[in-house]
Amino acid sequence: MGRNERDAVAQPLLLRMVMVMAWFSAFLFTQVVECPIYVWALRNDSRHWGAKLVLAFGASASTHPIVWFVIPSLWMSAGQVGGYWTMVAIAEVFAVLAEAAYFWAVGLRRAWRWALVANVASAGLGFLCRSAFGWP
């Protein structure tokens, strides 16, 4: 394999690695913000606090990869209709609805409100931190 061929393989791989690291950083940030909100929402639930934490983690663990990888890919395939903020709005609405359904299924009252609070907090703080510190 010649240098050009190695570069052709290495560059997309490097780009994927950078994307995954950026996602992982944002994922951890999201968990740090959303898990305490969801654990608090489950405070009157009879489950052990460890089970509550697992439920809290599971909510955005199931939606975050879709928000980060799938929705932007679909948006780009659709010709970036409406601009970046349209894609962000679609992604956040998806996250709120999916997480609300997830928590409704486990019996959380007012699940959509908690999902809205958690996602507004994580997205808002995420954009604020990115603007102020360049992270996540």
PDB file of C-alpha atoms in Angstrom, residues 12 40 62 73 81 102 112:
ATOM      1  CA  PRO A  12     -11.537   9.096   7.138  1.00  0.00           C
ATOM      2  CA  TRP A  40     -34.619  13.784  41.363  1.00  0.00           C
ATOM      3  CA  SER A  62     -30.619   5.633  24.157  1.00  0.00           C
ATOM      4  CA  SER A  73     -26.854  12.490   8.788  1.00  0.00           C
ATOM      5  CA  VAL A  81     -33.225  21.962   4.995  1.00  0.00           C
ATOM      6  CA  TYR A 102     -39.129   6.003  28.135  1.00  0.00           C
ATOM      7  CA  TRP A 112     -42.746  14.819  29.344  1.00  0.00           C
TER       8      TRP A 112
END
